[in-house]
XYZ file of C-alpha atoms in Angstrom:
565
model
C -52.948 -50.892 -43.430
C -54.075 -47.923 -46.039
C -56.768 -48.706 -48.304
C -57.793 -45.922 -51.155
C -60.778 -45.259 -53.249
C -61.872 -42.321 -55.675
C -65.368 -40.613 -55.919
C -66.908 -42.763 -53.125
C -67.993 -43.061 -49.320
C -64.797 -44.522 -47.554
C -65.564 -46.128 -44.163
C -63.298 -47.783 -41.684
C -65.207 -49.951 -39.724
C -64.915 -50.364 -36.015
C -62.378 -52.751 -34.632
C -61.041 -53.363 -38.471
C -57.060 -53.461 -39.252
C -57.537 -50.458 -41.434
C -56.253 -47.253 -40.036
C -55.264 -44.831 -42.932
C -57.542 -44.465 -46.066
C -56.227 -42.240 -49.659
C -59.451 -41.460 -51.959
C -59.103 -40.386 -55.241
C -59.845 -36.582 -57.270
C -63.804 -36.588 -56.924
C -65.523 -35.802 -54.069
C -64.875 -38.018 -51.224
C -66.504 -38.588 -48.200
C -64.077 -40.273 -45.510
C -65.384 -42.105 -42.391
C -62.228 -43.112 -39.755
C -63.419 -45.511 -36.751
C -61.748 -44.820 -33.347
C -58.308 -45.691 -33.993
C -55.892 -43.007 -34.667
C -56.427 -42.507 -38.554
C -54.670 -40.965 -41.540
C -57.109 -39.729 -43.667
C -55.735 -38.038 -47.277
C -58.585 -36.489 -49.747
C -56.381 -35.643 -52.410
C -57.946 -33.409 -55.046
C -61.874 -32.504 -54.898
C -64.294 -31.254 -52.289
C -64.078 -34.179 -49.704
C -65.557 -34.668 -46.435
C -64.152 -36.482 -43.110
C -65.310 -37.545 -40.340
C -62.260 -38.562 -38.330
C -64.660 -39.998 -35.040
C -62.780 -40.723 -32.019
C -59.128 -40.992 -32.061
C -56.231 -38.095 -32.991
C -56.915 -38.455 -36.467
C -55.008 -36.785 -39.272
C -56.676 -35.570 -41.900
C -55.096 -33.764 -45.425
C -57.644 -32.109 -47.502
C -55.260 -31.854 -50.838
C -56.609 -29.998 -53.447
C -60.145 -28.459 -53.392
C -62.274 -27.107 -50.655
C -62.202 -29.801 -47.873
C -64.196 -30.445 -44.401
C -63.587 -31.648 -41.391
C -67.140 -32.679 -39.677
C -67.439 -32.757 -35.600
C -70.252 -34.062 -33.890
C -70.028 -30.874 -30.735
C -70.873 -27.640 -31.071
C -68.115 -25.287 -31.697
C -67.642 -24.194 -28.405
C -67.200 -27.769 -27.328
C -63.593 -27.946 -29.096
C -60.213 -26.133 -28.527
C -58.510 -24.590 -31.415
C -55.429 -23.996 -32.233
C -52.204 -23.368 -35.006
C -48.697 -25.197 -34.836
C -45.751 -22.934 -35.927
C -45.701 -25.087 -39.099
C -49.978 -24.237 -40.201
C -51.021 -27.735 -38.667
C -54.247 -26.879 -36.961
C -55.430 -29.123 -34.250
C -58.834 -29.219 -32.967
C -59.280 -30.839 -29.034
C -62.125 -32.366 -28.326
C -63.171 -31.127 -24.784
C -65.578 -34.013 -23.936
C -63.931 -37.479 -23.340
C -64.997 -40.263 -25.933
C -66.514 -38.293 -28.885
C -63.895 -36.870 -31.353
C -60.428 -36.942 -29.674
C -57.596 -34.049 -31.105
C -57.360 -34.068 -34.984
C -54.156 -32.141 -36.860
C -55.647 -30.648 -39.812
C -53.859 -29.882 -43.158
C -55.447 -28.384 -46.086
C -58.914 -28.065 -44.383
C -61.164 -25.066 -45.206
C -63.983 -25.564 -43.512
C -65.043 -26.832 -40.009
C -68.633 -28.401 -39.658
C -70.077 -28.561 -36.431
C -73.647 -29.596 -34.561
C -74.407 -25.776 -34.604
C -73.200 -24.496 -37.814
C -70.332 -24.549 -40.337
C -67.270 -22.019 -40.195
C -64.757 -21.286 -42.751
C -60.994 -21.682 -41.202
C -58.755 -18.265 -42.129
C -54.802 -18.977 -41.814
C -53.424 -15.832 -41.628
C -49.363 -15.177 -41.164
C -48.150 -13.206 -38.412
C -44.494 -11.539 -37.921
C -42.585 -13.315 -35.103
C -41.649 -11.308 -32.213
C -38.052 -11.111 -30.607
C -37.712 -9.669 -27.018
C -35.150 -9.453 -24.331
C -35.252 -11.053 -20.767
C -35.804 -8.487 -18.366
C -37.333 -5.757 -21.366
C -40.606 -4.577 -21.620
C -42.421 -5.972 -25.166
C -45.061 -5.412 -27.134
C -47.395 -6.168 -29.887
C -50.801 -5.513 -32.157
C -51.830 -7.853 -34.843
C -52.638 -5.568 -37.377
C -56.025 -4.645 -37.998
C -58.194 -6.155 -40.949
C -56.418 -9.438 -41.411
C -59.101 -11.148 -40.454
C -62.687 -10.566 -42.162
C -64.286 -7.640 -40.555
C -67.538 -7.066 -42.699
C -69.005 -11.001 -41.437
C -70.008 -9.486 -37.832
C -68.079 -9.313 -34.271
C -65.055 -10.886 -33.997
C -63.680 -12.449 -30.675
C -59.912 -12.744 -29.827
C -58.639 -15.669 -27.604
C -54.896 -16.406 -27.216
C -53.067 -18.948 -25.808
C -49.967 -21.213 -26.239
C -49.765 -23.371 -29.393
C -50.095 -26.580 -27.522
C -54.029 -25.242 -25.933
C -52.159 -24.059 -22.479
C -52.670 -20.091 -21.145
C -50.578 -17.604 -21.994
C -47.448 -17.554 -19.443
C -48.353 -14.987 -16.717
C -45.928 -12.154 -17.908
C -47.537 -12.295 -20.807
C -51.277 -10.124 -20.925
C -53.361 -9.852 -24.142
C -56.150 -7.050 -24.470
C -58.739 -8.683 -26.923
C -60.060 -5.043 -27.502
C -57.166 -3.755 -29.107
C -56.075 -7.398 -30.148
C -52.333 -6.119 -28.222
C -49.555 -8.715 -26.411
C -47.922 -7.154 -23.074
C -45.375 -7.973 -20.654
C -42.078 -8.509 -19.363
C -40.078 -11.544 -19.370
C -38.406 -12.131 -16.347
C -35.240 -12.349 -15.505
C -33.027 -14.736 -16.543
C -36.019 -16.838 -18.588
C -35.125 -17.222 -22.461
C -36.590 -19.405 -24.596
C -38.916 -19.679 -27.998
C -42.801 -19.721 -27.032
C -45.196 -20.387 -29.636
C -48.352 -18.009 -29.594
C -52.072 -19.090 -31.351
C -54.300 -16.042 -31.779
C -57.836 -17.358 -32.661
C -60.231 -14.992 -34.109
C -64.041 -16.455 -34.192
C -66.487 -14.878 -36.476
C -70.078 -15.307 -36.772
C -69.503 -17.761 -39.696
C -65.366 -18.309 -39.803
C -62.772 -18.867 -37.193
C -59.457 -16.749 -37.710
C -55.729 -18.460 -36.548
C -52.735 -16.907 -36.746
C -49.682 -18.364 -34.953
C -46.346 -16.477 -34.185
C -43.114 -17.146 -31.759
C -41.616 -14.806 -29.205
C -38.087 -15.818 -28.953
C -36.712 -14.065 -25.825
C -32.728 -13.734 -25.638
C -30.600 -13.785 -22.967
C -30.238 -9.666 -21.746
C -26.937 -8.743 -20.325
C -26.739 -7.957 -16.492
C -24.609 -5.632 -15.084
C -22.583 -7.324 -12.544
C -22.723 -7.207 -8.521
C -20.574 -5.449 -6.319
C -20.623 -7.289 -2.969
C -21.547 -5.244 -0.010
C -19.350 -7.365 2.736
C -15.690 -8.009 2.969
C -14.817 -4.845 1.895
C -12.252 -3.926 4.465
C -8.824 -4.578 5.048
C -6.127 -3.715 8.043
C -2.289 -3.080 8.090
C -0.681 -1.970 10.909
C 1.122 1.610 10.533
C 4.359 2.210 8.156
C 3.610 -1.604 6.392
C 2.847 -2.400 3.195
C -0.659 -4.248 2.824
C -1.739 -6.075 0.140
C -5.172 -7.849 -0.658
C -8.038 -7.788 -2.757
C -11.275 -6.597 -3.026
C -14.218 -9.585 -2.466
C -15.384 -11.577 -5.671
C -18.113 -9.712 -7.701
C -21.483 -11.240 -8.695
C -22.751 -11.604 -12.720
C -25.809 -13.228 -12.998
C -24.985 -14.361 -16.962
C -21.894 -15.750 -15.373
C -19.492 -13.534 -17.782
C -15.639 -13.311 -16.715
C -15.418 -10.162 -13.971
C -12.131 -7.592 -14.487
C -12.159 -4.932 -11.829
C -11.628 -1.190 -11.961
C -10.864 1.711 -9.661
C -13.124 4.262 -9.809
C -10.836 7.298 -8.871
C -6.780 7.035 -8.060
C -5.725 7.129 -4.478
C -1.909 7.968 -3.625
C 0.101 4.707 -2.505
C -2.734 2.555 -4.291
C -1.856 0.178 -6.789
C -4.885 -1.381 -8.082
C -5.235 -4.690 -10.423
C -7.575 -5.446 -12.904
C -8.016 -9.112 -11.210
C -9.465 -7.097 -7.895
C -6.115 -7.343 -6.314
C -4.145 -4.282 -4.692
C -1.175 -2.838 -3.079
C -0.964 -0.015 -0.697
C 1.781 1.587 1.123
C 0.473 4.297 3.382
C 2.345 7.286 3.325
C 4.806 7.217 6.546
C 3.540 7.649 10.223
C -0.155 7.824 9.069
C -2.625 5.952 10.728
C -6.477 5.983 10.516
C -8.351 5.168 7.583
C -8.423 5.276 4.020
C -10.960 4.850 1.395
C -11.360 3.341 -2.347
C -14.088 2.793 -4.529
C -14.240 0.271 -7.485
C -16.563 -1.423 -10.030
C -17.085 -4.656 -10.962
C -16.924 -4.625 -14.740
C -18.113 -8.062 -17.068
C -17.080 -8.848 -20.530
C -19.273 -6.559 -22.178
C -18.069 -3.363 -20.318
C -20.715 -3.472 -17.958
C -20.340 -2.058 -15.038
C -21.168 -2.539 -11.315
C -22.774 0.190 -8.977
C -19.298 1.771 -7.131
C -18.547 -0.124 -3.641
C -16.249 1.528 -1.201
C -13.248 -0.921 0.437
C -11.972 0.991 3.848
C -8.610 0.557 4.365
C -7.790 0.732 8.197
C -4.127 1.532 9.000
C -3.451 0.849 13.097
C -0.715 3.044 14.912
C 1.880 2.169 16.104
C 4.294 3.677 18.873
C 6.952 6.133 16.593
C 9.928 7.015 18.256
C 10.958 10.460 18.379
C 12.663 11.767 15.097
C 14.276 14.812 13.799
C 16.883 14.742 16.899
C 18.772 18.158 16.496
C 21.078 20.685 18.475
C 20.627 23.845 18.207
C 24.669 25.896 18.976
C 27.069 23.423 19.346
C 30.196 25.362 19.878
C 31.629 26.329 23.168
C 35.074 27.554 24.040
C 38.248 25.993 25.537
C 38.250 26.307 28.838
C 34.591 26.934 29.443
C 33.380 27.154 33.373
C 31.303 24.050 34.360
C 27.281 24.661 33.540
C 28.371 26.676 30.333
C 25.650 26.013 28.243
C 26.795 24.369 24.834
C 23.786 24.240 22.818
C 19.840 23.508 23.035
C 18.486 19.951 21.645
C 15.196 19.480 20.365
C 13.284 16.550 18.163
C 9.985 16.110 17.344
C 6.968 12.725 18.183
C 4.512 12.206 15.462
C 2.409 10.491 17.250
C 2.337 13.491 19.706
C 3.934 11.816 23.021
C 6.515 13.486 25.715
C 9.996 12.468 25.322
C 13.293 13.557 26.844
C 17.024 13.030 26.166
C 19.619 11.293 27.557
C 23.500 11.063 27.054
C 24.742 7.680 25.700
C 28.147 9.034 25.671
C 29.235 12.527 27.201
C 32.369 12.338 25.304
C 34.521 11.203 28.676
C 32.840 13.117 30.936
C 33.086 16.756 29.589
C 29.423 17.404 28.834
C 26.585 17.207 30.837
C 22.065 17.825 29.967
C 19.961 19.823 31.965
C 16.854 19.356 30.547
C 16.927 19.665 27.216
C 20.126 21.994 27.594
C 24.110 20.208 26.867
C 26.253 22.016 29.487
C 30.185 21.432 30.424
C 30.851 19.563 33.102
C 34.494 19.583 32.840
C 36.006 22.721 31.013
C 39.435 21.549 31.491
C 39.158 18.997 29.338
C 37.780 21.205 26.606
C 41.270 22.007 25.062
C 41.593 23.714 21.520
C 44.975 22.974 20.974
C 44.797 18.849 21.900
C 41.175 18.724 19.874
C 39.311 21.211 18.089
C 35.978 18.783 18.242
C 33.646 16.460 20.253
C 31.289 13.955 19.645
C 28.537 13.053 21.743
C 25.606 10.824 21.161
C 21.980 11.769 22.500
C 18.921 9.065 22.826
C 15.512 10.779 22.810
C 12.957 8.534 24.373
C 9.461 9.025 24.181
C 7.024 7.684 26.900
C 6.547 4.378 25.767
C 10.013 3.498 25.205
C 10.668 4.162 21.861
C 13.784 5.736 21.023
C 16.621 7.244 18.507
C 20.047 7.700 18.899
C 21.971 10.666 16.832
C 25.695 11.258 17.395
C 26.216 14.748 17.288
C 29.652 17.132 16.457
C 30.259 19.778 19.501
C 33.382 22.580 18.339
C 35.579 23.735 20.304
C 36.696 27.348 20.492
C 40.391 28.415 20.614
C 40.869 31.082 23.190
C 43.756 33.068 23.028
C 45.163 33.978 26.132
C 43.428 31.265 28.037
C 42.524 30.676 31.755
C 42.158 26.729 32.234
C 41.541 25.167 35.748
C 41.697 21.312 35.597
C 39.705 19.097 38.262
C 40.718 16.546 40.889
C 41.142 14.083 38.634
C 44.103 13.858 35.940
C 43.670 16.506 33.425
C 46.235 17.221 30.457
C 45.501 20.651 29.936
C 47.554 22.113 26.762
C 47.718 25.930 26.284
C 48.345 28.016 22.891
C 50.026 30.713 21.359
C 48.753 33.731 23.884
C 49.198 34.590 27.510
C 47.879 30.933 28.815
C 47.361 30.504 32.588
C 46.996 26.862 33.460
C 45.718 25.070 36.418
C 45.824 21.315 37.218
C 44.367 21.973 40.403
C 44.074 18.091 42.087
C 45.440 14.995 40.142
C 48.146 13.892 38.566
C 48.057 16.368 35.713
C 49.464 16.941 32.366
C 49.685 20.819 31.670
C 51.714 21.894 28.105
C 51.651 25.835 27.710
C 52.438 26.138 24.594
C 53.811 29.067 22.645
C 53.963 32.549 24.824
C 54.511 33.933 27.977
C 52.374 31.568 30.185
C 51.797 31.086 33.729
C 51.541 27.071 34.916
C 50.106 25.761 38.257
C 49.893 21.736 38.639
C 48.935 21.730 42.457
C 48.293 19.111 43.718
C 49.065 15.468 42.667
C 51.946 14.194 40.347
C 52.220 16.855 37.807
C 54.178 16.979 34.357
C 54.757 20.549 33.236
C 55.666 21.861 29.379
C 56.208 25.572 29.594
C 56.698 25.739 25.844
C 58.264 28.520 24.290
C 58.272 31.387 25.624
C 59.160 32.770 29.232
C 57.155 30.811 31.473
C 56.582 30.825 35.306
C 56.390 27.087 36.487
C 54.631 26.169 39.671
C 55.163 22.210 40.458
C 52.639 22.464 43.642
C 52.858 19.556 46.240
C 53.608 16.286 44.655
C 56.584 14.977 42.732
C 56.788 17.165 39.668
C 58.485 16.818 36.875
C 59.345 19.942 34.485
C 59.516 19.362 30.861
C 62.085 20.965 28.719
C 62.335 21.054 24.862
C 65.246 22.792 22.640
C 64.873 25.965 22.511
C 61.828 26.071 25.347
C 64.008 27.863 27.154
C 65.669 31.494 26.899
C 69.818 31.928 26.993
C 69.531 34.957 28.704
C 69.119 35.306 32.372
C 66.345 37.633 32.348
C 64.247 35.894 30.078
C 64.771 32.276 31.479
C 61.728 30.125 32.206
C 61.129 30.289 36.042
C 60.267 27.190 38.272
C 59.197 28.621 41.368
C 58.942 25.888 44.010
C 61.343 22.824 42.706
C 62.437 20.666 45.540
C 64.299 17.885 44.005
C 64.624 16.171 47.747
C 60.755 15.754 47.712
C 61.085 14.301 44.475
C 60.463 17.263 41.497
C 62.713 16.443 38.221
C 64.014 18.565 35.385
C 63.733 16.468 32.619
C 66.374 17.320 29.167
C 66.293 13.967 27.386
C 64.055 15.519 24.749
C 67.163 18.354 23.551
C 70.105 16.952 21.825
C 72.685 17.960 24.348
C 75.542 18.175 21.388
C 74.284 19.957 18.058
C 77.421 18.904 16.420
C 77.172 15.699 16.353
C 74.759 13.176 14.806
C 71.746 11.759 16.598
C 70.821 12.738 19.850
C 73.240 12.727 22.764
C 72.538 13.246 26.486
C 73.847 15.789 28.653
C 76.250 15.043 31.254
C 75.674 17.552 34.557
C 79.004 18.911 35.184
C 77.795 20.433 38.715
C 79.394 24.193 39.189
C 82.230 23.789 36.618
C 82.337 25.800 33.961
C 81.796 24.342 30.630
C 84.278 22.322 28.810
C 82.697 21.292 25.577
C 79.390 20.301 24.514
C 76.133 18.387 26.302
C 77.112 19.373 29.523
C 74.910 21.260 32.275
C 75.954 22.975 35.315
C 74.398 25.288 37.907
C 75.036 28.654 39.253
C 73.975 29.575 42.701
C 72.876 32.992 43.724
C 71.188 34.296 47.374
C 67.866 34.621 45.747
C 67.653 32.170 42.575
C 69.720 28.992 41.084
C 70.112 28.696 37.241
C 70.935 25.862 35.036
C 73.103 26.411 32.513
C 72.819 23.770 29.047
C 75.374 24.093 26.607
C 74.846 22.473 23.257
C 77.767 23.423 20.929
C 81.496 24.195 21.486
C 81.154 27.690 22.180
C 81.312 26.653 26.107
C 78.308 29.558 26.564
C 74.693 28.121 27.255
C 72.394 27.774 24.564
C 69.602 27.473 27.593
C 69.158 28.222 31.117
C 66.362 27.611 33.521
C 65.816 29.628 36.551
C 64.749 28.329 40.078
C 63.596 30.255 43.014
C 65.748 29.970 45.894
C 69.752 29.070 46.477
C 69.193 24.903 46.100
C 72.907 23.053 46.180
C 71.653 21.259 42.896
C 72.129 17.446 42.171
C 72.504 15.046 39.363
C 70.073 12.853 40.557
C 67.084 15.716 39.764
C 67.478 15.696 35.890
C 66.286 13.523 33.257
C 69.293 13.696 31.043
């Protein structure tokens, strides 16, 4: 209930129902009880005594007192943000906490004191940033004696421990810490021999951005040698919790690097070892991390040889077994022995030694029935690797050439020079070619082309057969080709069929072997014994001469079963 009186004592009575009293303009003196009382004084001096209880008293208009019954150093003091002043009873039971408003003076057991309200700048400081601050000198009366400073949080509590204030030179100090923000309200009271001094002010402390973290672990990665790897660098730490990009500090070749922390790197080929980059963490502000190295580990792996090369590569027709062709050589990054092998010696006719491709079989080396080779070559290092390269060997015409063919069956085909060919063993194929050559088939089964040209034919043991073409042949005696050991009872043959026996007529006719008769017309052959030689006569035309004759050592009674017609 509120009861109100003007110009008069006002008391509320213990244990009444009265608990907030109005008095008038004069002078009022107003008594509370121990309830918690509203007490308003409106205009004039007035006077309360608020007793026990957390009274509220308003002065109003005038010069007003509040009246304790302590000392003044039995009561805490302090200002609200807003200029409410509370004064705390220490002692238990006597006057309680009272929130004074419009009160100019303060009467206690020891003496009165004029209260001084005086305005004071708030503060603003970062978290994590030094701050400080002076009241200013002479707000508070310095002519009425010494003044003592006390400060402390608006609600009575200490200061927070960052915060340190020097009464001497009436200065705040400190730091806030990390990550605190906040608004703390700050009472300075100043107590004079005869007033007390408040002045109340907020530090508002804001939120400081921190750089962000690099992490220190997880800051390698492995590929294994000649692969791509991809990956990313570990999460980065922001103590305001801001969004984290990512940035390379410096470029490194085959790095692709990704704002999000992610990367791609392809290490340049055969390297292995590591690699090194550096980045920074970077937050929203464009604050930026210390620089943290990643290692990037590349593991070998076994290379097989590369670069696989000859060095020559030409060798002539012909050429003696162990001729060297050419020199190979390739190269092993990783540094290991390796040697070469022959995955195909192009049938049979080359041969390594060592790093060195030799002939093995010259006879096969023949200009005129291929002018190239190819062989392919497998360099293996030690642990198994390999590459294969197939590899172009020429082959050298040789004019008047000197060919020797090997046990085995060898078609051995001369050119346009002086050609001396030798089947040696074998069933052989030797063609002379063009000019005045010299054949041999030896042993074996041999088939022998003298060409054109006057050629000396040499079957050799075996059942030879002697090839004829038109015009292989001279139609003189003295420039006749020359068989020199047919024996058509031990099975050597003569054969014609590829000469048209009758150049007047169309297509291609066969001869008909007339024995020792003279010629009658065209396509026939016939033979002419002497004591030293036997020649066969071929006459292709009407002119009943021969267009062809062959001559064969010795006087041989010649039959029609020897030719090939």
């Amino acid at each position: 209930e509120t009861s109100q009186i003007a110009g008069r004592t006002l008391v509320i009575a213990a244990d009444t129902l009265i608990e907030n009293a109005i008095a008038g303009d004069g002078s009022d003196l107003l008594i509370g009880n121990s309830a918690d009382n509203s007490l308003w004084g409106m205009r004039g001096n007035d006077t309360f005594h608020g007793g026990a209880g957390n009274d509220t008293l308003f002065g109003g208009a005038g010069t007003d007192t509040a009246v304790y019954a302590g000392r003044r150093s039995d009561y805490l003091i302090t200002q609200d943000p807003d200029g409410t002043i509370t004064i705390r009873d220490r002692l238990t039971g006597r006057d309680g906490g009272d929130s004074l408003h419009g009160s100019e003076i303060l009467e206690f057991l020891d003496g009165s004191v004029e209260l001084i309200s005086v305005d004071v700048a708030d503060q603003t400081v970062a978290e994590d940033t030094p701050w400080s601050f002076q009241l200013p000198a002479g707000i508070y009366p310095e002519d009425r004696g010494e003044i003592h400073y006390t400060a402390m949080l608006t609600d009575g509590s200490s200061l927070p421990r960052w915060i340190t204030f020097d009464e001497v030179h009436r200065g705040f100090s400190g730091t806030p810490p990390p990550n605190f923000t906040g608004l703390l309200s700050l009472t300075v009271v100043a107590a004079g021999t005869n007033f007390i001094g408040l002045s109340t002010f907020t530090v508002a402390v804001s939120a400081n951005n921190h750089a962000p973290v690099a992490v220190t672990v997880g800051n390698n990665a492995s590929v294994a040698e000649d692969m791509v790897m991809t990956g990313r660098v570990p999460p980065g730490f922001d103590e305001d919790s801001d969004h984290l990009t990512y940035e390379l500090v410096a470029p490194v070749v085959g790095l692709t690097f990704n704002a999000d922390g992610s990367f791609h790197y392809m290490p340049r080929e055969n390297f292995n070892g590591t690699s090194t980059f550096r980045y920074c963490v970077v937050d929203a502000s464009g604050a930026k991390s210390e620089p943290q190295t990643f290692t990037l580990t590349v593991t070998p792996l076994n290379d097989a040889p590369a670069g696989l090369g000859l060095a020559g590569g030409a060798v002539a027709e012909g050429a003696a077994p162990g001729t060297v062709v050419g020199s190979l050589s390739a190269r092993d990054v990783d540094g290991d022995a390796f040697s070469f092998s022959l995955l195909d010696d192009a049938g049979g006719r080359f041969a390594l030694s060592g790093k060195q491709l030799v002939v093995t079989n010259g006879s096969r080396l023949d200009y005129e029935q291929a002018g190239s080779h190819q062989i392919t070559v497998r360099a293996s290092d030690s642990y198994g690797a390999s590459a294969d390269k197939v590899l172009t060997l020429t082959v050298l015409d040789i004019w008047n050439e000197i060919i020797t063919g090997t046990s085995g069956r060898d078609v051995v085909a001369g050119g346009s020079g002086r050609d001396k060919l030798s089947g040696s063993a074998g069933n052989d194929a030797l063609n002379a070619g063009a000019g005045k050559d010299v054949l041999d088939g030896g042993s074996g089964n041999d088939r022998l082309t003298g060409g054109a040209g006057q050629d000396w034919l040499t079957g050799g043991l075996g059942k030879d057969v002697f090839i004829f073409s038109s015009k292989d042949t001279s139609p003189s005696k003295k420039n006749a080709d020359y068989i020199t050991d047919f024996s058509g009872k031990h099975g050597d043959r003569i054969d014609l069929k590829t000469i048209d026996a009758d150049a007047t007529k169309k297509g291609d006719q066969a001869f008909t072997f007339t024995g020792i008769q003279t010629f009658t017309k065209a396509g026939q052959v016939q033979y002419e014994k002497t004591k030293l030689a036997t020649y066969i006569y071929l006459n292709t035309d009407n002119d009943k001469t021969a267009e062809g004759i062959i001559k064969l050592k010795g006087a041989i009674d010649v039959q029609k079963g020897w030719f090939v017609l």
